[in-house]
mmCIF file of C-alpha atoms in Angstrom:
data_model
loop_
_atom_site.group_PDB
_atom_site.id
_atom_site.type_symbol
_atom_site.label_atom_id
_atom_site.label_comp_id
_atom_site.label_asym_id
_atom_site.label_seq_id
_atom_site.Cartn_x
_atom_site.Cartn_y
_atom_site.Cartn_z
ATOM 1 C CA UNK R 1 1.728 34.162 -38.746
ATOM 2 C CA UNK R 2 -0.672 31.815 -36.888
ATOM 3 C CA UNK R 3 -2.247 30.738 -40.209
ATOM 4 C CA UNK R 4 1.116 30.261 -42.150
ATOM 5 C CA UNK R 5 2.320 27.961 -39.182
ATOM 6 C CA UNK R 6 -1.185 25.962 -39.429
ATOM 7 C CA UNK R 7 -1.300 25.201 -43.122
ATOM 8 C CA UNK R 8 2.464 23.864 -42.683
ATOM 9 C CA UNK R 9 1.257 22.162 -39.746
ATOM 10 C CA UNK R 10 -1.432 21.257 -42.333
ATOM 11 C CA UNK R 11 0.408 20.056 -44.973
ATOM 12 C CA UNK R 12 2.992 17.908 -42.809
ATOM 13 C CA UNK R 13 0.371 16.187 -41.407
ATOM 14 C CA UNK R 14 -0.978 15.168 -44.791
ATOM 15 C CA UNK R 15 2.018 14.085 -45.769
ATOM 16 C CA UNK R 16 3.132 12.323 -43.096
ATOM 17 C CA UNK R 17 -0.494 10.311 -43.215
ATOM 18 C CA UNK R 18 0.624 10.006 -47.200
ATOM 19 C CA UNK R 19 3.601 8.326 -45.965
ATOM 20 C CA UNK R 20 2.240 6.061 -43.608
ATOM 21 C CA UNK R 21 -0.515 5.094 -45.693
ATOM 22 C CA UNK R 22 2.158 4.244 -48.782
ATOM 23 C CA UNK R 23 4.032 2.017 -46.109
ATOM 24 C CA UNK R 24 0.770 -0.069 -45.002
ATOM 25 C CA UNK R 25 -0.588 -0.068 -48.410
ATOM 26 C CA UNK R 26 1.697 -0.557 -51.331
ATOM 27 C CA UNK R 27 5.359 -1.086 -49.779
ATOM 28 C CA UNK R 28 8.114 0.801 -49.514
ATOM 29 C CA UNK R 29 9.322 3.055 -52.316
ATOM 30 C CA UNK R 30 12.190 5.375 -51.565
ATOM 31 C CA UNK R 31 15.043 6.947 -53.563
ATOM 32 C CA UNK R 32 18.411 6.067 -51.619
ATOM 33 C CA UNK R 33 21.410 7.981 -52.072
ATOM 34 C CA UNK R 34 22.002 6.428 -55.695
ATOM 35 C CA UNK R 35 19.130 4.450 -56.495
ATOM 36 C CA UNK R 36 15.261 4.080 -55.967
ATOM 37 C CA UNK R 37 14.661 0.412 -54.413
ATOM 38 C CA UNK R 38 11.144 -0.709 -54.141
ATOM 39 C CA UNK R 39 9.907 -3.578 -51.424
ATOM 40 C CA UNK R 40 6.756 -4.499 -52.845
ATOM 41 C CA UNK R 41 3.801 -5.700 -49.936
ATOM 42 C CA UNK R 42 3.944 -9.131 -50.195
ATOM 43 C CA UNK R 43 7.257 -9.252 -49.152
ATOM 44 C CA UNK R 44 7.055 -6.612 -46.423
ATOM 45 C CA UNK R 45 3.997 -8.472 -45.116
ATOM 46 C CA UNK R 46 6.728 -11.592 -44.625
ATOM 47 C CA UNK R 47 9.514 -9.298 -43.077
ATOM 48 C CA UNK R 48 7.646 -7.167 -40.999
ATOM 49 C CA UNK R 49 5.918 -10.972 -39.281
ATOM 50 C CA UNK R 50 9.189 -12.798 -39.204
ATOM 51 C CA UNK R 51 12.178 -10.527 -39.481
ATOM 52 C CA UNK R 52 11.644 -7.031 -38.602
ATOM 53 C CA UNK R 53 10.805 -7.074 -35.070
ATOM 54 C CA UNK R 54 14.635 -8.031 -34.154
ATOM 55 C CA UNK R 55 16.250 -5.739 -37.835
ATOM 56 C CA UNK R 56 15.197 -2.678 -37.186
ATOM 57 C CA UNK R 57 16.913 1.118 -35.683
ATOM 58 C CA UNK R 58 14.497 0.365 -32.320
ATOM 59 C CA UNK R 59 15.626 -3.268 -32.149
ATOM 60 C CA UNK R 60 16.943 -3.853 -28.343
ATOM 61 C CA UNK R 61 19.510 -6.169 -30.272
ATOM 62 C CA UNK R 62 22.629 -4.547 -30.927
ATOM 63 C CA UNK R 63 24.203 -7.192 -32.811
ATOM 64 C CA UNK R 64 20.851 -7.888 -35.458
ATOM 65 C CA UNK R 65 20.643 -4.596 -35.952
ATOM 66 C CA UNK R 66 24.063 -3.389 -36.832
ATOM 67 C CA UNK R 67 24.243 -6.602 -39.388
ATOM 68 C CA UNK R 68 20.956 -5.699 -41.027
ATOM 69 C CA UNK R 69 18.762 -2.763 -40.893
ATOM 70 C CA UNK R 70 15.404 -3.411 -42.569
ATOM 71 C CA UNK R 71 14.916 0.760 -41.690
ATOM 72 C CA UNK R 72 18.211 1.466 -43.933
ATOM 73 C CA UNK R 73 16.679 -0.021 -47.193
ATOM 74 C CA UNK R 74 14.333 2.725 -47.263
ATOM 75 C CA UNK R 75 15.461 5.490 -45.603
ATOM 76 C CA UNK R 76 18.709 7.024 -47.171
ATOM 77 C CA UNK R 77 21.246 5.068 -45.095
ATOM 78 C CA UNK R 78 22.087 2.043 -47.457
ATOM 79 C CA UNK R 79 23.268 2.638 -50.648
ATOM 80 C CA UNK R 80 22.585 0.473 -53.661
ATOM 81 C CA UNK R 81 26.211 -1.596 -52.761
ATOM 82 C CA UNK R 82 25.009 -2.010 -49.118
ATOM 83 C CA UNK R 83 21.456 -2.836 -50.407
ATOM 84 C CA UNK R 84 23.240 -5.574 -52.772
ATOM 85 C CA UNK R 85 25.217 -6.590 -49.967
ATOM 86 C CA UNK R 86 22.621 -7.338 -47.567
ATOM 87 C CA UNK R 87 20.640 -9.073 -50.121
ATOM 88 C CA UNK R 88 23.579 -11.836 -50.972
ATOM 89 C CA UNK R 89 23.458 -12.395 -47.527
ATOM 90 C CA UNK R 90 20.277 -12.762 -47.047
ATOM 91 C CA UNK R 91 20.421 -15.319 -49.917
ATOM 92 C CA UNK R 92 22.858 -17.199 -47.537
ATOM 93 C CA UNK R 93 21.490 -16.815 -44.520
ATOM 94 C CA UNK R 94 17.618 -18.366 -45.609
ATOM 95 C CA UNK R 95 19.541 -20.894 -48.040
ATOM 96 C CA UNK R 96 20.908 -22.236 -44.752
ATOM 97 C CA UNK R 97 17.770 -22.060 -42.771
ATOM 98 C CA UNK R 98 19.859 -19.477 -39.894
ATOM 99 C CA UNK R 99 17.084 -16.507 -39.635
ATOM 100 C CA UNK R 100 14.742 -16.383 -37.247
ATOM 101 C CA UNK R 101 17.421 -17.982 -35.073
ATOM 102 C CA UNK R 102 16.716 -21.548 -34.141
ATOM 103 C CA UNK R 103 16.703 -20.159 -30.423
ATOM 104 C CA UNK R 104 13.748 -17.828 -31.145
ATOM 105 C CA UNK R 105 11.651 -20.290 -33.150
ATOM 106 C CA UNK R 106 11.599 -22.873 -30.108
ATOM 107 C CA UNK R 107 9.943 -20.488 -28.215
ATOM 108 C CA UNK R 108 7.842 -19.018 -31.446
ATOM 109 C CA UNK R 109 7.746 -22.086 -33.790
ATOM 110 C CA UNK R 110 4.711 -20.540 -35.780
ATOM 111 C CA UNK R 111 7.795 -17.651 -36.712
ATOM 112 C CA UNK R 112 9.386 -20.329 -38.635
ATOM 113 C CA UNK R 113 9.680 -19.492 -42.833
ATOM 114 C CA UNK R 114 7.182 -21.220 -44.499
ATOM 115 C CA UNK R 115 9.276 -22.914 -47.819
ATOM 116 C CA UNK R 116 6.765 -21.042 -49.857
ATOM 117 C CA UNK R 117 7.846 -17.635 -48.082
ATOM 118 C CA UNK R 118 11.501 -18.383 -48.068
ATOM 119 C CA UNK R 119 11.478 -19.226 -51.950
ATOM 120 C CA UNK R 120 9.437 -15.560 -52.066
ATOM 121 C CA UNK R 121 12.269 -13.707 -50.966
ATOM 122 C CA UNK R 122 14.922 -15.746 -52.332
ATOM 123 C CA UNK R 123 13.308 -14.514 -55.879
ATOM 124 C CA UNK R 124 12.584 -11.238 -55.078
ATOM 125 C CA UNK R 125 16.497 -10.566 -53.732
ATOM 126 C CA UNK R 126 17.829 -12.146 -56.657
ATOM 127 C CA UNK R 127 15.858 -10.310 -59.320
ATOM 128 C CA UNK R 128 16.831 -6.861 -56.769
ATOM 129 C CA UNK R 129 20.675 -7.772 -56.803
ATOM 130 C CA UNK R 130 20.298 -7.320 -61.061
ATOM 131 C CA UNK R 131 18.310 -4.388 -61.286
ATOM 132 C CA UNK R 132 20.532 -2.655 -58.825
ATOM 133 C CA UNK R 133 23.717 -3.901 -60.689
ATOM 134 C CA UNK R 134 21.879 -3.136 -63.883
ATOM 135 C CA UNK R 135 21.098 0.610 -62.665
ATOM 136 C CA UNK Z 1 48.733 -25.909 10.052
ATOM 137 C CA UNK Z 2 48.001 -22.569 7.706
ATOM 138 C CA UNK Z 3 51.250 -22.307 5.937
ATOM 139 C CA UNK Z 4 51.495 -26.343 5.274
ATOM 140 C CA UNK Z 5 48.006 -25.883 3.670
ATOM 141 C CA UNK Z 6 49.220 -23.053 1.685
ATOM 142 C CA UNK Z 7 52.079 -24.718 0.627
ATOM 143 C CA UNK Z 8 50.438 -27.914 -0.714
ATOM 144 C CA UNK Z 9 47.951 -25.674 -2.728
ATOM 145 C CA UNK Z 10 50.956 -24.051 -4.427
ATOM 146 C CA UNK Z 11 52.269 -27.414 -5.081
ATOM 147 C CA UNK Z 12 48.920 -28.606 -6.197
ATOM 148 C CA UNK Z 13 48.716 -25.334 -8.937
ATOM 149 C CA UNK Z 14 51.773 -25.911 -10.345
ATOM 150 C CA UNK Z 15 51.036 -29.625 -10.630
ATOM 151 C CA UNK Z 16 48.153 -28.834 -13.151
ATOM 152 C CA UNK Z 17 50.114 -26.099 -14.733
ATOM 153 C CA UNK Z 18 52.550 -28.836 -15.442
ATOM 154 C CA UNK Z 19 49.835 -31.529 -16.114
ATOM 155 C CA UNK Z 20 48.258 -28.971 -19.142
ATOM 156 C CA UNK Z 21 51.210 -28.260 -20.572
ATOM 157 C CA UNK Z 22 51.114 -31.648 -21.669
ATOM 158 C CA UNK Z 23 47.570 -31.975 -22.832
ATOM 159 C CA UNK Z 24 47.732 -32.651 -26.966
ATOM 160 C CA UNK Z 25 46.282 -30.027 -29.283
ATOM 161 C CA UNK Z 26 46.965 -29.148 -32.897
ATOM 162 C CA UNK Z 27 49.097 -25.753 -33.686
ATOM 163 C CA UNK Z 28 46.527 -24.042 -36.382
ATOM 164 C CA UNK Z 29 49.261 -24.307 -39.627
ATOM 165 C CA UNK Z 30 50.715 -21.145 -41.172
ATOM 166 C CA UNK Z 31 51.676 -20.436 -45.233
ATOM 167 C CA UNK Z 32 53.610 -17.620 -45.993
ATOM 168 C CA UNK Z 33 53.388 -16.415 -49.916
ATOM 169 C CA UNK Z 34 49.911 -17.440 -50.324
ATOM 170 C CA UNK Z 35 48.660 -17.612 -54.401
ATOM 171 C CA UNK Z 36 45.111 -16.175 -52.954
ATOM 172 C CA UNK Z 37 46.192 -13.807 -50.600
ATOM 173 C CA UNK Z 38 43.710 -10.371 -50.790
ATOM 174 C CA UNK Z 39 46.707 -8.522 -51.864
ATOM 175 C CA UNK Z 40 47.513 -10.520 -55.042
ATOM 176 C CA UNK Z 41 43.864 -10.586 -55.665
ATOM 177 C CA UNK Z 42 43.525 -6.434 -56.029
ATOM 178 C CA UNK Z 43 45.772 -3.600 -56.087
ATOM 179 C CA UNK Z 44 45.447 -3.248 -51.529
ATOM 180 C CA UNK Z 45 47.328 0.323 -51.372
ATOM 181 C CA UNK Z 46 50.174 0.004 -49.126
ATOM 182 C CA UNK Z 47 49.310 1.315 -45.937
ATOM 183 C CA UNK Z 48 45.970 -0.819 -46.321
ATOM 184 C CA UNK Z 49 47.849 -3.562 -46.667
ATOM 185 C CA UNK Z 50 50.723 -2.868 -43.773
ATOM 186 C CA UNK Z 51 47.841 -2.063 -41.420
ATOM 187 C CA UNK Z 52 45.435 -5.750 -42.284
ATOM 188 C CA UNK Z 53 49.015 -7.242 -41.366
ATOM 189 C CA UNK Z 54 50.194 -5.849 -38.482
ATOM 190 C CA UNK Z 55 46.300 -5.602 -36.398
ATOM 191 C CA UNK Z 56 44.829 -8.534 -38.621
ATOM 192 C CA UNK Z 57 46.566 -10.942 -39.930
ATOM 193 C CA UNK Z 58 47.914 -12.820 -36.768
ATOM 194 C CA UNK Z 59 44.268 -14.322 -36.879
ATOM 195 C CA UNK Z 60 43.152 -13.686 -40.006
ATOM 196 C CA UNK Z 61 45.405 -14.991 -42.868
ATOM 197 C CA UNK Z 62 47.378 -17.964 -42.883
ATOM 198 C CA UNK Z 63 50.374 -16.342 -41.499
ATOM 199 C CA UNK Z 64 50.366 -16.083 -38.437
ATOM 200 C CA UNK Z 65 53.346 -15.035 -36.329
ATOM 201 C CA UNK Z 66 53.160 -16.988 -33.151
ATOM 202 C CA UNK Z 67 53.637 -15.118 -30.023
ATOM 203 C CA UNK Z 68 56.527 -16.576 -27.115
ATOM 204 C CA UNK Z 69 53.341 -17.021 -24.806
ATOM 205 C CA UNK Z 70 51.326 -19.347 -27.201
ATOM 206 C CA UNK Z 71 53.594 -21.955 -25.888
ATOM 207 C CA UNK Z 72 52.455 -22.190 -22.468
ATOM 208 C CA UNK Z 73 49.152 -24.029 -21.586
ATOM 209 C CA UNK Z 74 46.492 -22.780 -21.174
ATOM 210 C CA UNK Z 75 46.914 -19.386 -22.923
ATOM 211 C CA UNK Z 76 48.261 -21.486 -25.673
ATOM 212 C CA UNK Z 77 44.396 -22.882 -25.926
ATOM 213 C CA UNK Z 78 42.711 -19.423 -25.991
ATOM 214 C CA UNK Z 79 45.467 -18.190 -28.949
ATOM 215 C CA UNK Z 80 45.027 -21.122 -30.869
ATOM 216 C CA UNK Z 81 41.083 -21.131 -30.551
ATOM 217 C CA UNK Z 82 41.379 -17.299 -31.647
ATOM 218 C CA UNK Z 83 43.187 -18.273 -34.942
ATOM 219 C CA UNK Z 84 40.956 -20.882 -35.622
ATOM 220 C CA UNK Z 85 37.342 -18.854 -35.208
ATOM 221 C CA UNK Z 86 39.395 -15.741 -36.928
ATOM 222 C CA UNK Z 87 40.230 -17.814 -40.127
ATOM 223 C CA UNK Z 88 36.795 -19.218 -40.043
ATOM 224 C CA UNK Z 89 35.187 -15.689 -40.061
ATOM 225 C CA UNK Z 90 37.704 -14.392 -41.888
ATOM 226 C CA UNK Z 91 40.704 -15.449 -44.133
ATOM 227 C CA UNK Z 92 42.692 -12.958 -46.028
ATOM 228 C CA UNK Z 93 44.939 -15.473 -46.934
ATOM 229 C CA UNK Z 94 41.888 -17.445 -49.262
ATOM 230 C CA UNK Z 95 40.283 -14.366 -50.144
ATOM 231 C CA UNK Z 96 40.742 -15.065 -53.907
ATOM 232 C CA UNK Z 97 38.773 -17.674 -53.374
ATOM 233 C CA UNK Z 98 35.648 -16.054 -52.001
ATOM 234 C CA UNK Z 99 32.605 -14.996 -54.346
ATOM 235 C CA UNK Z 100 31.400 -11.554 -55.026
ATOM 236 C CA UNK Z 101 29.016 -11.776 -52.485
ATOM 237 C CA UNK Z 102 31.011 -13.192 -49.595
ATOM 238 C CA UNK Z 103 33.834 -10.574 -50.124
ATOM 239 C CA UNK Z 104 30.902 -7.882 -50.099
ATOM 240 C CA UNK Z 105 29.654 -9.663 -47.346
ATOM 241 C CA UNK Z 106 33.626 -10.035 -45.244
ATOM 242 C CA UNK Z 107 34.233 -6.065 -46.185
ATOM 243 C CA UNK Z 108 30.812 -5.029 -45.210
ATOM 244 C CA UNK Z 109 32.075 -6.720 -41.445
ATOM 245 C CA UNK Z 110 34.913 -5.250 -41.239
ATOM 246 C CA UNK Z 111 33.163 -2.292 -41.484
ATOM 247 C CA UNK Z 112 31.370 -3.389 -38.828
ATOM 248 C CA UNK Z 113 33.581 -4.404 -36.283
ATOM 249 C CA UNK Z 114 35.801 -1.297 -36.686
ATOM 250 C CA UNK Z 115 32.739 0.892 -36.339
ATOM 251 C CA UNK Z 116 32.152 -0.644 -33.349
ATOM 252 C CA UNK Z 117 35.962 -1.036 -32.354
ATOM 253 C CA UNK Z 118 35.302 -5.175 -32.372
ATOM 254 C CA UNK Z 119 38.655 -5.578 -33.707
ATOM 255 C CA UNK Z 120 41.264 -6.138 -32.695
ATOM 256 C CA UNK Z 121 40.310 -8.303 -29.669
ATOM 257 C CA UNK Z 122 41.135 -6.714 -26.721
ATOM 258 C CA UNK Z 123 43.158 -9.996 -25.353
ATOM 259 C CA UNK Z 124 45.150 -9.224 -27.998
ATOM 260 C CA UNK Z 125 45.743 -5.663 -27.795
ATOM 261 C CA UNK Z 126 47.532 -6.265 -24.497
ATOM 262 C CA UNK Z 127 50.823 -7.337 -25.539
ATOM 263 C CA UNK Z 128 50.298 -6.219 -29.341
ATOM 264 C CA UNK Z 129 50.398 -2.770 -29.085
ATOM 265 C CA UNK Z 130 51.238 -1.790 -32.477
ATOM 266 C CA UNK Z 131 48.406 -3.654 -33.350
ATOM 267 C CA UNK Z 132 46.008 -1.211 -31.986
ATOM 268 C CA UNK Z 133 44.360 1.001 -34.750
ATOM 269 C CA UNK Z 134 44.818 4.900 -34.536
ATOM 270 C CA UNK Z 135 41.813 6.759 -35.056
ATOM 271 C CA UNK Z 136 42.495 7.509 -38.737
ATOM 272 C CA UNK Z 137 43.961 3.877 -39.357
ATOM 273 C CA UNK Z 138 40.523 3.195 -38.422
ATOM 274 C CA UNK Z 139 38.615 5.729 -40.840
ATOM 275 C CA UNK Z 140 41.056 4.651 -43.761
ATOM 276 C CA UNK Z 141 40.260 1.132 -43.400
ATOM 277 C CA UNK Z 142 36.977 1.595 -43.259
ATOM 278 C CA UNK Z 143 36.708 4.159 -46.797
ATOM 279 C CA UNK Z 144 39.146 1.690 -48.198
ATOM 280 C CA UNK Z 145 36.370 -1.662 -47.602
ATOM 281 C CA UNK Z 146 33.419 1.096 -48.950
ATOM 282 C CA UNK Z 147 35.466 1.548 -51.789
ATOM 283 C CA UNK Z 148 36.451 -1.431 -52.359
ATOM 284 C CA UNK Z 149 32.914 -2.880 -52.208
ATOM 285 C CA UNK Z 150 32.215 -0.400 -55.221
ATOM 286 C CA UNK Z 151 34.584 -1.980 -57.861
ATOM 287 C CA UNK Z 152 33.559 -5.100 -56.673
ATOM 288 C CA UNK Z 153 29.953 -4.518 -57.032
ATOM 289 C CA UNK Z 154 30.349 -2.783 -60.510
ATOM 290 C CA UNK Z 155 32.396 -5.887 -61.327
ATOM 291 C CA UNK Z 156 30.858 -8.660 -63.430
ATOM 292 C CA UNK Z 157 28.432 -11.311 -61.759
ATOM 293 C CA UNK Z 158 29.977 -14.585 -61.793
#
């Protein structure tokens, strides 16, 4: 009994290392409800610096969280319409220079977008919003 | 002494209330029969479409039914400032006119605001109650934008 419940204990913490490491190392990869959606690491290294802290389930903000969840792409809660959804407005938000919030950057001006990240994921959400509508 | 002052504040009240009344600002305009209105744009069941009008579309289409008490300053400046931000946000009347993504985007909200019983505004809900939304008005409304944001996403990119 004692070993059974240590090789599970075993094997979930080798997998739960697996998963970590696959988040740090490579980006996300996850199978959603419909579809398997992929944020490769160059764009989660630009998230996770300048949007993350204030889109995710632990936010504090109520508000930034309920409008977008960077937790949901990955884990089961948005499906490929919601994922398509968030990315057109994503599109709209960046084309119009709103996110980080010009509040939050006087206080953290080096959280600004640099053009060359904002073009990144202005690419990378348009070529996502045709292979999900593609799938 | 005390009753003079009181009654010289009174006066002094009503002389603003008087005073605002006649303070200019513009009536937000209303259409009826509009060419882009959501439900000429897609087949909106009925009840759907009963339910955006009676709780929604005071603010949130062009046709708005003005209530006896958006006469009288200054109420008449919070009602009209509701219209106007609720049209911004929102406008069932234009909806035609909206892209793919921005109707994803506008039913993805109202998701949103009825999840988090945002709408309607409470203000509002005071002397509208038929406006409030029953439980399973609210459920409805919310399957109805998820499934509407299906056929919309399977429809072709523009």
């Amino acid at each position: 009994m004692k070993r059974i419940f240590f090789s599970l204990s075993g094997i979930a913490i080798i997998a739960l290392l697996f998963a970590f490491n696959n988040s740090n190392q490579t980006g996300y990869t996850t199978v959603t409800n419909d579809v398997s959606f992929e944020i490769p690491k160059e764009i989660l290294t630009v998230i996770n610096n300048k949007c993350y802290g204030c889109h995710n389930t632990k936010s504090k903000g109520e508000k930034s969280k309920k409008k977008l969840n960077w937790d949901n792409f990955t884990n089961n809660e948005y499906n490929s319409v919601k994922i398509y959804t968030k990315l057109g407005k994503i599109e709209k938000i960046l084309g119009e220079d709103k996110m980080p919030p010009a509040k939050f950057l006087e206080k953290y001006p080096k959280k600004t977008l640099t053009e060359e990240e904002k073009q990144l994921i202005l690419a990378w959400a348009k070529e996502q919003k045709i292979t999900l509508q593609s799938k | 002494m005390k009753k003079k002052l009181g009654k010289k504040l009174l006066l002094f009240i009503v002389l603003i209330l008087v005073i605002m009344q006649f303070i200019p600002i513009t009536k937000p305009e209303t259409k009826n029969d509009n060419l882009t209105d959501i439900t000429k744009d897609f087949p909106v069941p009925q009840e759907i479409a009963t339910t955006l009008k009676t709780s929604c579309y005071d603010c949130h289409s062009m046709e708005t039914h003005y209530p006896w008490y958006s006469r009288v300053a200054p109420v008449k400046w919070m009602v009209f400032n509701h219209i106007e931000e609720g049209r911004e946000h929102l406008n069932f009347s234009k909806w035609a006119l909206l892209s793919k993504e921005d109707k994803l985007d506008a039913l993805d909200e109202i998701t949103e605001v009825l999840e988090e019983n945002e709408m309607p505004l409470e203000t509002y809900l005071i002397l509208h109650r038929k406006a409030k939304l029953s439980e399973k008005q609210k459920e409805d409304l919310i399957s109805w934008a998820e499934s509407y944001m299906e056929v919309i996403f399977a429809s072709e990119p523009e």
